[in-house]
Structures are given as structure tokens and as C-alpha cells.
């Protein structure tokens, strides 16, 4: 089975956008889920400082991305995009320099339409000049939205920006955001590093669950350089309980989602920090195989998502997820994971060894919670 998976990964890799970026899912921060349109350069500078001082950057969160509302107009003469002079009085290039000086990468946002979702100038028809501007400004990442279009398909409107970015010497990660409307996993790999698979997440349990459900059959389209994006993290924004946020984070990690924090990191609780900075959960997301989890079992509100991993001891990671409001006993049979014999079991969230299991593993999973375990062949480790 391992050999078969390996061949699949190679085939997928050949198809990815040829900019060498996103070999692992990108990790970073984006203001949208917390601040919406109310952003300014002060927030961005403070967030850059906090990414470093909290240890988030050292844990892997290195992209500091802007979302909608950083722009105000186009220069009537040059057609170059202009940053909002009230929100960003120092201009984008100096902000980029500041963020880079912290060892971080910088992302911008635009739209494959006439206007962004918040009515700022979009890039449709201005792909070449915008891509040149981003490269001039030393941008590392572009999120590209899908509002206020001319009615043509995303399949027509996204490739020109991808091509314009590829013409620049500066390599820019291309994050498509057409909300999964035209099944981008089927056509976006050669033009983008990731693509949104759904509409917007909100800070509620049922939003998280609905988005998760839509990820069930997408694993085969992800791999190094090309990721399904179920939208940014809501962890720390206050609309869910700690164990619910833990479930959201563990599942996004094993889905190989881009891990873009969406809360105020200058003022995080200990619980939020603990979830976002768990090294063993992050390691699953950043595993070198880049295999997205598939749902290997579902019985009513109990389900198991699993993926093979290579790093820190090769094995299979499983997330046992109880969506119900009461504790459930969840069993995963080893044959559903493609493993057999005696397996060492490690609890990745609590970072403890749980002993050896044979043929199957059962956990008591509290309400609306996950248990995340890694199985490693016991014999080969003796
Ligand atoms: C869309 C996107 C969101 C965000 C907003 C900004 O809704 O899906 O992620 O970028 O636009 O206006």
C-alpha cells in the first residue's frame, strides 16, 4: 500500500504549479476572521511583533497576510494600485520591509473581478500591472478572491493572474479563493498553490462541521505544492469552546489545510496558544509526504479521519472525532487504516505514549472533541 501511495504522490507532484512554493501547507496569520475590513498598519506591525515574541513564528507561522480593504484606488495615470492612505500611511513597501526584517513573509489580497468583496479595486484586466507591483514590493503570497466578476468562469479569470505572477522573478505563492464553486481541485493544481474548497467559515461549531463535511472526498487532489483550503482558522475568536477549537485545529492539521490563524495574537489565552502551538499536531500538517486525510469511518456522529505520515517515526495518524453532545466510545479497526499487528499508540495532543494495541484501537472521546493518535508498527521499532 505504501508503494502505491508513493506513486500517487509523485504523479500529483508533477502537476503542481511550477513555482517551487508551498511544498508544505503555508502557516501564518490573516486579519479577516477577527478584524474584517478594520485593519491598519499598526495592527499589522503589532501582529508581526507578536508572531515573533509569542513563539508562533518559531512554531512555523511565518506568513503575515493582509486581506480585503488594504487598497483604496488605482492611480488614474499609471493604473497602479494604491494602498489606503489613512489605514496604511507608510505605504505597503515599508510595511513589507518591516515584516521581512522580522524573518516573516508578507501576503496581499486581490480579486479576479472589477472590485473586491468589500468594493475596493479588483485585478480583472490589471493582472500584469498588479503582478509587477507585487513583485516590486517584494510580496510573497497572494490571496485572490471571486467577487464582482464579469460573469465568466473562474477557469477563465484565474489563469491570467497565475501567468502574470509566474512571469516575475520574485516567486509568489498563489492562493485561489473561488469558494469551491467550480470544483477547483480538478483544474487548479497547475495554476495555484492552494484553492478554497468552500464558502466562508464563521466562528461557530456548525460552520466548522459543515465545512469539514465538504472535505470528505478531496484527499486525492492535495500534495506538495497544491493544497485544498477549507478556509482560515477561527481558534481563539471566542465563538467555540476550547475542546471544539481543538477539534477544528486537529482536523485542519490532518487535512493538510493552510494553517492561517485568524485571531488577535497580541492577546491570546493560554488555551489558544496551547492549541495553535502544539508541535506534534503541527508536525502532522507539515509532514513531508503531504498526504491529506481521508474519512475512513463514519457511524452517525462518530467519525475517523486518517493519513499516512513519514516524519518523526513513520506511521498512520488518526483523528477520532465525536460530534455528539455526549461522550462516545469510538473504535478504529486497523484494517481500515492499512496497518496490522502490534502498533505503538501515541496521543499527539497530550504528547504521551498510550501503549500497544492490536487489531483495533478504542478511545472514549468526550462530547464535541477529538482524540488524535499516531500508530507505529511496534515490531519494527524494537
Ligand atoms: C470573501 C473571502 C473571505 C474574505 C472576504 C473579504 O468572502 O472568501 O475569505 O477574503 O471575501 O472581503
CSV table of C-alpha atoms and ligand atoms in Angstrom, one decimal:
chain,number,residue,atom,x,y,z
A,1,UNK,CA,0.0,0.0,0.0
A,2,UNK,CA,2.8,2.4,0.9
A,3,UNK,CA,4.4,1.9,-2.6
A,4,UNK,CA,1.0,2.7,-4.2
A,5,UNK,CA,0.6,5.8,-2.1
A,6,UNK,CA,4.1,6.9,-3.0
A,7,UNK,CA,3.5,6.6,-6.7
A,8,UNK,CA,0.3,8.6,-6.4
A,9,UNK,CA,2.1,11.4,-4.6
A,10,UNK,CA,4.7,11.5,-7.4
A,11,UNK,CA,2.0,11.8,-10.1
A,12,UNK,CA,0.3,14.6,-8.2
A,13,UNK,CA,3.5,16.5,-7.7
A,14,UNK,CA,4.3,16.6,-11.4
A,15,UNK,CA,1.0,18.5,-11.9
A,16,UNK,CA,1.6,21.3,-9.3
A,17,UNK,CA,2.2,25.0,-10.2
A,18,UNK,CA,5.8,25.2,-11.1
A,19,UNK,CA,7.0,27.9,-8.7
A,20,UNK,CA,8.5,25.6,-6.0
A,21,UNK,CA,6.4,27.1,-3.3
A,22,UNK,CA,4.0,25.6,-0.8
A,23,UNK,CA,5.8,22.2,-0.6
A,24,UNK,CA,4.2,22.1,2.8
A,25,UNK,CA,0.9,23.8,3.7
A,26,UNK,CA,1.6,27.5,4.4
A,27,UNK,CA,1.3,28.6,8.0
A,28,UNK,CA,0.7,32.2,9.1
A,29,UNK,CA,-1.9,34.8,10.1
A,30,UNK,CA,-4.7,36.7,8.3
A,31,UNK,CA,-6.7,39.5,9.8
A,32,UNK,CA,-10.1,38.8,8.1
A,33,UNK,CA,-11.7,36.5,10.7
A,34,UNK,CA,-11.0,38.9,13.6
A,35,UNK,CA,-10.9,42.4,12.1
A,36,UNK,CA,-12.8,42.2,8.8
A,37,UNK,CA,-12.3,45.5,7.0
A,38,UNK,CA,-11.0,47.3,10.1
A,39,UNK,CA,-7.3,46.8,9.5
A,40,UNK,CA,-4.4,49.3,9.6
A,41,UNK,CA,-0.6,49.3,9.6
A,42,UNK,CA,-0.5,49.5,13.4
A,43,UNK,CA,-2.3,46.2,13.8
A,44,UNK,CA,-0.1,44.6,11.2
A,45,UNK,CA,3.1,45.8,12.8
A,46,UNK,CA,1.9,44.7,16.3
A,47,UNK,CA,1.0,41.3,14.8
A,48,UNK,CA,4.4,40.9,13.2
A,49,UNK,CA,6.0,41.6,16.6
A,50,UNK,CA,3.6,39.2,18.3
A,51,UNK,CA,4.3,36.4,15.8
A,52,UNK,CA,7.9,36.5,16.9
A,53,UNK,CA,7.5,37.3,20.6
A,54,UNK,CA,4.9,34.5,21.3
A,55,UNK,CA,7.0,31.9,19.6
A,56,UNK,CA,4.3,31.4,16.8
A,57,UNK,CA,6.9,32.2,14.1
A,58,UNK,CA,9.3,29.7,15.5
A,59,UNK,CA,6.5,27.1,15.6
A,60,UNK,CA,6.1,27.7,11.8
A,61,UNK,CA,3.6,30.6,11.4
A,62,UNK,CA,5.7,32.7,9.1
A,63,UNK,CA,3.2,34.3,6.6
A,64,UNK,CA,1.7,37.6,7.7
A,65,UNK,CA,-1.1,38.2,5.1
A,66,UNK,CA,-3.4,41.2,4.5
A,67,UNK,CA,-6.9,40.5,3.4
A,68,UNK,CA,-9.5,42.8,1.9
A,69,UNK,CA,-9.5,46.6,2.5
A,70,UNK,CA,-5.8,47.5,2.3
A,71,UNK,CA,-6.4,49.2,-1.2
A,72,UNK,CA,-8.2,52.4,-2.0
A,73,UNK,CA,-7.9,53.2,-5.7
A,74,UNK,CA,-5.9,52.9,-8.9
A,75,UNK,CA,-3.6,55.7,-10.0
A,76,UNK,CA,-5.5,57.3,-13.0
A,77,UNK,CA,-2.3,57.7,-15.0
A,78,UNK,CA,-0.3,54.6,-14.2
A,79,UNK,CA,-3.2,52.3,-13.3
A,80,UNK,CA,-1.1,51.1,-10.4
A,81,UNK,CA,-3.0,50.0,-7.3
A,82,UNK,CA,-2.7,52.4,-4.3
A,83,UNK,CA,-2.9,51.5,-0.7
A,84,UNK,CA,-5.4,53.2,1.6
A,85,UNK,CA,-3.5,56.3,2.8
A,86,UNK,CA,-5.4,56.5,6.0
A,87,UNK,CA,-5.1,52.9,7.1
A,88,UNK,CA,-1.6,52.4,5.7
A,89,UNK,CA,0.1,55.9,5.7
A,90,UNK,CA,3.6,54.5,5.4
A,91,UNK,CA,2.6,52.5,2.3
A,92,UNK,CA,2.9,48.8,1.6
A,93,UNK,CA,6.6,48.6,0.7
A,94,UNK,CA,7.8,49.9,4.1
A,95,UNK,CA,5.4,47.5,5.9
A,96,UNK,CA,6.8,44.6,3.8
A,97,UNK,CA,10.3,45.6,4.8
A,98,UNK,CA,9.3,45.7,8.4
A,99,UNK,CA,7.7,42.3,8.2
A,100,UNK,CA,10.7,40.8,6.3
A,101,UNK,CA,13.0,42.3,8.9
A,102,UNK,CA,11.3,40.1,11.5
A,103,UNK,CA,12.1,37.0,9.4
A,104,UNK,CA,8.5,36.7,8.2
A,105,UNK,CA,6.8,36.6,4.8
A,106,UNK,CA,4.2,39.1,3.6
A,107,UNK,CA,0.9,38.4,1.8
A,108,UNK,CA,-1.5,40.6,-0.1
A,109,UNK,CA,-5.1,40.1,-1.3
A,110,UNK,CA,-6.9,41.0,-4.5
A,111,UNK,CA,-9.8,39.8,-6.6
A,112,UNK,CA,-10.5,38.2,-10.0
A,113,UNK,CA,-13.2,40.8,-10.6
A,114,UNK,CA,-13.8,44.5,-11.1
A,115,UNK,CA,-14.0,45.0,-7.3
A,116,UNK,CA,-13.1,43.1,-4.2
A,117,UNK,CA,-15.9,41.7,-2.0
A,118,UNK,CA,-15.6,45.0,0.0
A,119,UNK,CA,-15.8,47.2,-3.1
A,120,UNK,CA,-12.1,48.0,-3.4
A,121,UNK,CA,-10.4,47.9,-6.9
A,122,UNK,CA,-10.1,44.4,-8.2
A,123,UNK,CA,-7.4,43.0,-10.6
A,124,UNK,CA,-9.6,41.8,-13.6
A,125,UNK,CA,-7.9,43.4,-16.6
A,126,UNK,CA,-5.0,44.6,-14.5
A,127,UNK,CA,-3.3,41.3,-13.8
A,128,UNK,CA,0.0,42.2,-15.5
A,129,UNK,CA,0.5,45.6,-13.8
A,130,UNK,CA,-0.7,44.2,-10.4
A,131,UNK,CA,1.7,41.2,-10.5
A,132,UNK,CA,4.5,43.5,-11.4
A,133,UNK,CA,3.6,45.8,-8.5
A,134,UNK,CA,3.5,42.9,-6.1
A,135,UNK,CA,6.9,41.7,-7.2
A,136,UNK,CA,8.3,45.2,-7.0
A,137,UNK,CA,7.0,45.4,-3.4
A,138,UNK,CA,8.6,42.0,-2.6
A,139,UNK,CA,5.3,40.3,-1.8
A,140,UNK,CA,5.5,36.6,-1.0
A,141,UNK,CA,1.8,35.5,-1.2
A,142,UNK,CA,-1.4,36.5,-3.0
A,143,UNK,CA,-4.9,35.5,-2.0
A,144,UNK,CA,-7.2,36.0,-5.0
A,145,UNK,CA,-10.9,36.4,-4.4
A,146,UNK,CA,-14.0,36.0,-6.6
A,147,UNK,CA,-16.4,38.9,-6.1
A,148,UNK,CA,-17.9,41.4,-8.6
A,149,UNK,CA,-16.9,39.5,-11.7
A,150,UNK,CA,-17.9,39.9,-15.3
A,151,UNK,CA,-19.9,36.6,-15.1
A,152,UNK,CA,-17.2,34.5,-16.8
A,153,UNK,CA,-16.0,31.3,-15.2
A,154,UNK,CA,-13.1,31.3,-12.6
A,155,UNK,CA,-11.5,28.9,-15.1
A,156,UNK,CA,-11.1,32.0,-17.4
A,157,UNK,CA,-10.4,34.7,-14.8
A,158,UNK,CA,-7.8,32.9,-12.5
A,159,UNK,CA,-5.2,31.7,-15.1
A,160,UNK,CA,-4.2,35.3,-16.2
A,161,UNK,CA,-3.1,36.3,-12.7
A,162,UNK,CA,-1.3,33.0,-12.2
A,163,UNK,CA,0.6,33.5,-15.5
A,164,UNK,CA,1.4,37.2,-14.6
A,165,UNK,CA,2.8,36.1,-11.3
A,166,UNK,CA,4.9,33.4,-12.9
A,167,UNK,CA,6.5,36.0,-15.2
A,168,UNK,CA,8.0,37.8,-12.2
A,169,UNK,CA,11.5,36.8,-10.9
A,170,UNK,CA,10.1,37.0,-7.4
A,171,UNK,CA,8.3,33.8,-6.6
A,172,UNK,CA,4.8,34.5,-5.2
A,173,UNK,CA,2.5,31.8,-3.6
A,174,UNK,CA,-0.8,31.9,-5.3
A,175,UNK,CA,-3.9,31.2,-3.1
A,176,UNK,CA,-7.1,30.9,-5.1
A,177,UNK,CA,-10.4,31.8,-3.4
A,178,UNK,CA,-13.3,30.9,-5.7
A,179,UNK,CA,-15.1,29.1,-2.8
A,180,UNK,CA,-15.1,25.7,-4.4
A,181,UNK,CA,-17.7,26.8,-6.9
A,182,UNK,CA,-16.3,25.1,-10.0
A,183,UNK,CA,-14.5,22.2,-8.2
A,184,UNK,CA,-11.1,23.9,-8.4
A,185,UNK,CA,-9.3,20.8,-7.2
A,186,UNK,CA,-10.0,19.4,-10.7
A,187,UNK,CA,-8.3,22.2,-12.7
A,188,UNK,CA,-6.4,24.5,-10.3
A,189,UNK,CA,-3.3,22.4,-9.5
A,190,UNK,CA,-1.2,23.6,-12.5
A,191,UNK,CA,-2.1,27.3,-11.8
A,192,UNK,CA,-2.3,27.7,-8.0
A,193,UNK,CA,-0.6,26.5,-4.8
A,194,UNK,CA,-3.9,26.2,-3.0
A,195,UNK,CA,-7.6,26.8,-3.6
A,196,UNK,CA,-10.6,27.4,-1.3
A,197,UNK,CA,-12.9,24.4,-1.3
A,198,UNK,CA,-15.9,26.1,0.3
A,199,UNK,CA,-17.6,29.4,1.2
A,200,UNK,CA,-16.5,31.4,4.3
A,201,UNK,CA,-16.0,29.9,7.7
A,202,UNK,CA,-17.6,31.6,10.7
A,203,UNK,CA,-16.8,31.3,14.3
A,204,UNK,CA,-19.5,28.6,15.1
A,205,UNK,CA,-19.5,24.9,15.6
A,206,UNK,CA,-21.9,24.2,12.8
A,207,UNK,CA,-19.9,26.3,10.3
A,208,UNK,CA,-16.8,24.2,11.1
A,209,UNK,CA,-18.8,21.0,10.8
A,210,UNK,CA,-20.4,21.9,7.5
A,211,UNK,CA,-17.0,22.8,6.0
A,212,UNK,CA,-15.4,19.6,7.3
A,213,UNK,CA,-18.2,17.5,5.6
A,214,UNK,CA,-17.2,19.1,2.3
A,215,UNK,CA,-13.6,17.9,2.6
A,216,UNK,CA,-14.5,14.2,2.7
A,217,UNK,CA,-13.6,13.3,-0.9
A,218,UNK,CA,-10.8,15.7,-1.8
A,219,UNK,CA,-7.7,14.0,-0.4
A,220,UNK,CA,-6.5,12.7,-3.8
A,221,UNK,CA,-6.1,16.3,-5.2
A,222,UNK,CA,-3.7,17.5,-2.5
A,223,UNK,CA,0.0,17.1,-2.2
A,224,UNK,CA,3.2,19.1,-2.0
A,225,UNK,CA,2.7,22.5,-3.9
A,226,UNK,CA,-1.1,22.0,-4.2
A,227,UNK,CA,-3.5,22.2,-1.3
A,228,UNK,CA,-7.2,22.1,-0.7
A,229,UNK,CA,-8.0,25.1,1.5
A,230,UNK,CA,-11.1,24.7,3.8
A,231,UNK,CA,-10.6,28.4,5.0
A,232,UNK,CA,-8.8,30.0,7.8
A,233,UNK,CA,-8.7,29.1,11.5
A,234,UNK,CA,-11.3,30.5,14.0
A,235,UNK,CA,-9.3,29.2,17.0
A,236,UNK,CA,-9.2,31.9,19.7
A,237,UNK,CA,-12.0,34.1,18.4
A,238,UNK,CA,-14.5,33.2,21.2
A,239,UNK,CA,-17.4,31.6,19.4
A,240,UNK,CA,-16.5,28.0,20.2
A,241,UNK,CA,-15.4,26.1,23.4
A,242,UNK,CA,-11.7,25.1,23.9
A,243,UNK,CA,-12.3,21.4,23.0
A,244,UNK,CA,-14.3,22.5,19.9
A,245,UNK,CA,-11.4,24.7,18.8
A,246,UNK,CA,-9.0,21.8,19.5
A,247,UNK,CA,-11.1,19.6,17.2
A,248,UNK,CA,-11.1,22.3,14.5
A,249,UNK,CA,-7.3,22.6,14.7
A,250,UNK,CA,-6.5,18.9,14.8
A,251,UNK,CA,-8.8,18.2,11.8
A,252,UNK,CA,-7.4,21.2,9.8
A,253,UNK,CA,-3.9,19.9,10.5
A,254,UNK,CA,-4.6,16.4,9.3
A,255,UNK,CA,-6.5,17.7,6.2
A,256,UNK,CA,-3.2,19.5,5.3
A,257,UNK,CA,-5.1,22.8,5.3
A,258,UNK,CA,-3.1,26.0,5.2
A,259,UNK,CA,-2.9,26.9,8.9
A,260,UNK,CA,-3.7,30.6,8.9
A,261,UNK,CA,-4.5,31.9,12.3
A,262,UNK,CA,-7.5,34.3,12.4
A,263,UNK,CA,-7.5,35.6,16.0
A,264,UNK,CA,-5.8,38.5,17.8
A,265,UNK,CA,-2.4,37.0,18.7
A,266,UNK,CA,-1.4,40.1,20.7
A,267,UNK,CA,-3.9,38.9,23.3
A,268,UNK,CA,-4.2,35.1,23.2
A,269,UNK,CA,-5.4,32.9,26.1
A,270,UNK,CA,-3.1,30.1,27.3
A,271,UNK,CA,-5.7,27.6,25.8
A,272,UNK,CA,-5.5,29.2,22.4
A,273,UNK,CA,-1.6,29.2,22.5
A,274,UNK,CA,-1.6,25.6,23.5
A,275,UNK,CA,-3.8,24.5,20.7
A,276,UNK,CA,-2.0,26.6,18.0
A,277,UNK,CA,1.5,25.8,19.1
A,278,UNK,CA,1.2,22.0,19.7
A,279,UNK,CA,4.4,20.7,18.0
A,280,UNK,CA,3.1,17.2,17.4
A,281,UNK,CA,-0.1,18.4,15.8
A,282,UNK,CA,1.7,20.9,13.6
A,283,UNK,CA,4.2,18.2,12.6
A,284,UNK,CA,1.3,16.2,11.1
A,285,UNK,CA,0.3,19.2,9.0
A,286,UNK,CA,3.8,19.8,7.9
A,287,UNK,CA,4.7,16.1,7.2
A,288,UNK,CA,6.9,15.7,4.2
A,289,UNK,CA,4.6,13.2,2.4
A,290,UNK,CA,1.8,15.9,2.3
A,291,UNK,CA,-1.0,13.3,2.3
A,292,UNK,CA,-4.4,14.8,3.1
A,293,UNK,CA,-6.5,12.7,5.5
A,294,UNK,CA,-9.5,10.7,4.2
A,295,UNK,CA,-12.5,9.8,6.3
A,296,UNK,CA,-12.0,6.1,6.9
A,297,UNK,CA,-15.1,5.5,9.1
A,298,UNK,CA,-18.3,7.3,9.9
A,299,UNK,CA,-21.1,5.9,12.2
A,300,UNK,CA,-23.7,8.6,12.9
A,301,UNK,CA,-21.9,11.4,14.6
A,302,UNK,CA,-18.6,9.5,15.2
A,303,UNK,CA,-16.0,9.6,12.6
A,304,UNK,CA,-12.3,8.8,12.0
A,305,UNK,CA,-10.1,10.7,9.6
A,306,UNK,CA,-6.6,9.2,8.9
A,307,UNK,CA,-3.4,9.9,6.9
A,308,UNK,CA,-0.1,8.2,6.5
A,309,UNK,CA,2.9,10.3,7.7
A,310,UNK,CA,6.7,9.9,7.3
A,311,UNK,CA,8.3,12.2,9.7
A,312,UNK,CA,9.3,11.6,13.4
A,313,UNK,CA,8.7,7.9,13.0
A,314,UNK,CA,6.6,6.8,10.0
A,315,UNK,CA,3.1,5.6,10.7
A,316,UNK,CA,-0.5,6.4,10.4
A,317,UNK,CA,-2.2,9.3,12.2
A,318,UNK,CA,-5.9,9.1,13.0
A,319,UNK,CA,-8.3,11.7,14.4
A,320,UNK,CA,-11.3,10.1,16.2
A,321,UNK,CA,-14.0,12.8,16.2
A,322,UNK,CA,-17.1,12.8,18.3
A,323,UNK,CA,-19.6,15.4,17.1
A,324,UNK,CA,-22.3,14.4,19.6
A,325,UNK,CA,-23.1,16.3,22.8
A,326,UNK,CA,-22.3,13.2,25.0
A,327,UNK,CA,-19.2,11.1,25.3
A,328,UNK,CA,-18.8,8.3,22.8
A,329,UNK,CA,-16.7,5.2,22.5
A,330,UNK,CA,-15.0,5.3,19.1
A,331,UNK,CA,-13.2,2.2,17.7
A,332,UNK,CA,-10.9,2.2,14.6
A,333,UNK,CA,-10.1,-1.2,13.1
A,334,UNK,CA,-6.5,-1.4,11.9
A,335,UNK,CA,-7.6,-2.9,8.5
A,336,UNK,CA,-9.4,0.4,7.8
A,337,UNK,CA,-6.0,2.2,8.2
A,338,UNK,CA,-4.0,-0.3,6.1
A,339,UNK,CA,-2.0,-1.4,9.2
A,340,UNK,CA,-1.8,-4.7,11.1
A,341,UNK,CA,-0.1,-6.5,14.0
A,342,UNK,CA,1.0,-4.7,17.2
A,343,UNK,CA,1.0,-0.9,17.0
A,344,UNK,CA,2.5,1.6,19.4
A,345,UNK,CA,-0.1,4.3,20.0
A,346,UNK,CA,0.9,7.9,20.8
A,347,UNK,CA,-1.6,10.6,21.9
A,348,UNK,CA,-0.3,13.6,19.8
A,349,UNK,CA,-2.4,16.3,21.5
A,350,UNK,CA,-1.2,15.3,25.0
A,351,UNK,CA,2.2,14.0,23.7
A,352,UNK,CA,2.2,10.7,25.6
A,353,UNK,CA,2.6,7.1,24.7
A,354,UNK,CA,-0.5,5.0,25.3
A,355,UNK,CA,1.0,1.5,24.9
A,356,UNK,CA,0.5,-1.2,22.3
A,357,UNK,CA,-2.8,-2.0,20.5
A,358,UNK,CA,-3.6,-5.0,18.3
A,359,UNK,CA,-6.2,-5.2,15.5
A,360,UNK,CA,-8.1,-2.1,16.6
A,361,UNK,CA,-8.0,0.9,19.0
A,362,UNK,CA,-10.8,2.3,21.0
A,363,UNK,CA,-11.0,5.7,22.8
A,364,UNK,CA,-13.6,7.3,25.0
A,365,UNK,CA,-14.0,10.6,23.2
A,366,UNK,CA,-15.7,13.5,25.1
A,367,UNK,CA,-18.5,15.5,23.6
A,368,UNK,CA,-17.6,17.6,20.5
A,369,UNK,CA,-13.9,16.6,20.9
A,370,UNK,CA,-11.2,14.7,19.2
A,371,UNK,CA,-8.6,12.1,20.2
A,372,UNK,CA,-5.6,12.3,17.8
A,373,UNK,CA,-3.3,9.3,17.8
A,374,UNK,CA,-0.4,8.0,15.8
A,375,UNK,CA,0.1,4.3,15.1
A,376,UNK,CA,3.7,3.0,14.5
A,377,UNK,CA,4.5,-0.6,13.8
A,378,UNK,CA,5.7,-2.0,17.2
A,379,UNK,CA,7.9,-4.8,15.8
A,380,UNK,CA,10.0,-2.5,13.5
A,381,UNK,CA,10.8,-0.2,16.5
A,382,UNK,CA,12.2,-2.9,18.8
B,1,LIG,C1,-14.5,36.6,0.7
B,1,LIG,C2,-13.5,35.6,1.1
B,1,LIG,C3,-13.1,35.9,2.5
B,1,LIG,C4,-12.5,37.3,2.7
B,1,LIG,C5,-13.6,38.3,2.2
B,1,LIG,C6,-13.0,39.7,2.1
B,1,LIG,O1,-15.7,36.4,1.3
B,1,LIG,O2,-14.0,34.3,0.9
B,1,LIG,O3,-12.1,34.9,2.9
B,1,LIG,O4,-11.3,37.4,1.9
B,1,LIG,O5,-14.1,37.9,0.9
B,1,LIG,O6,-13.9,40.6,1.6
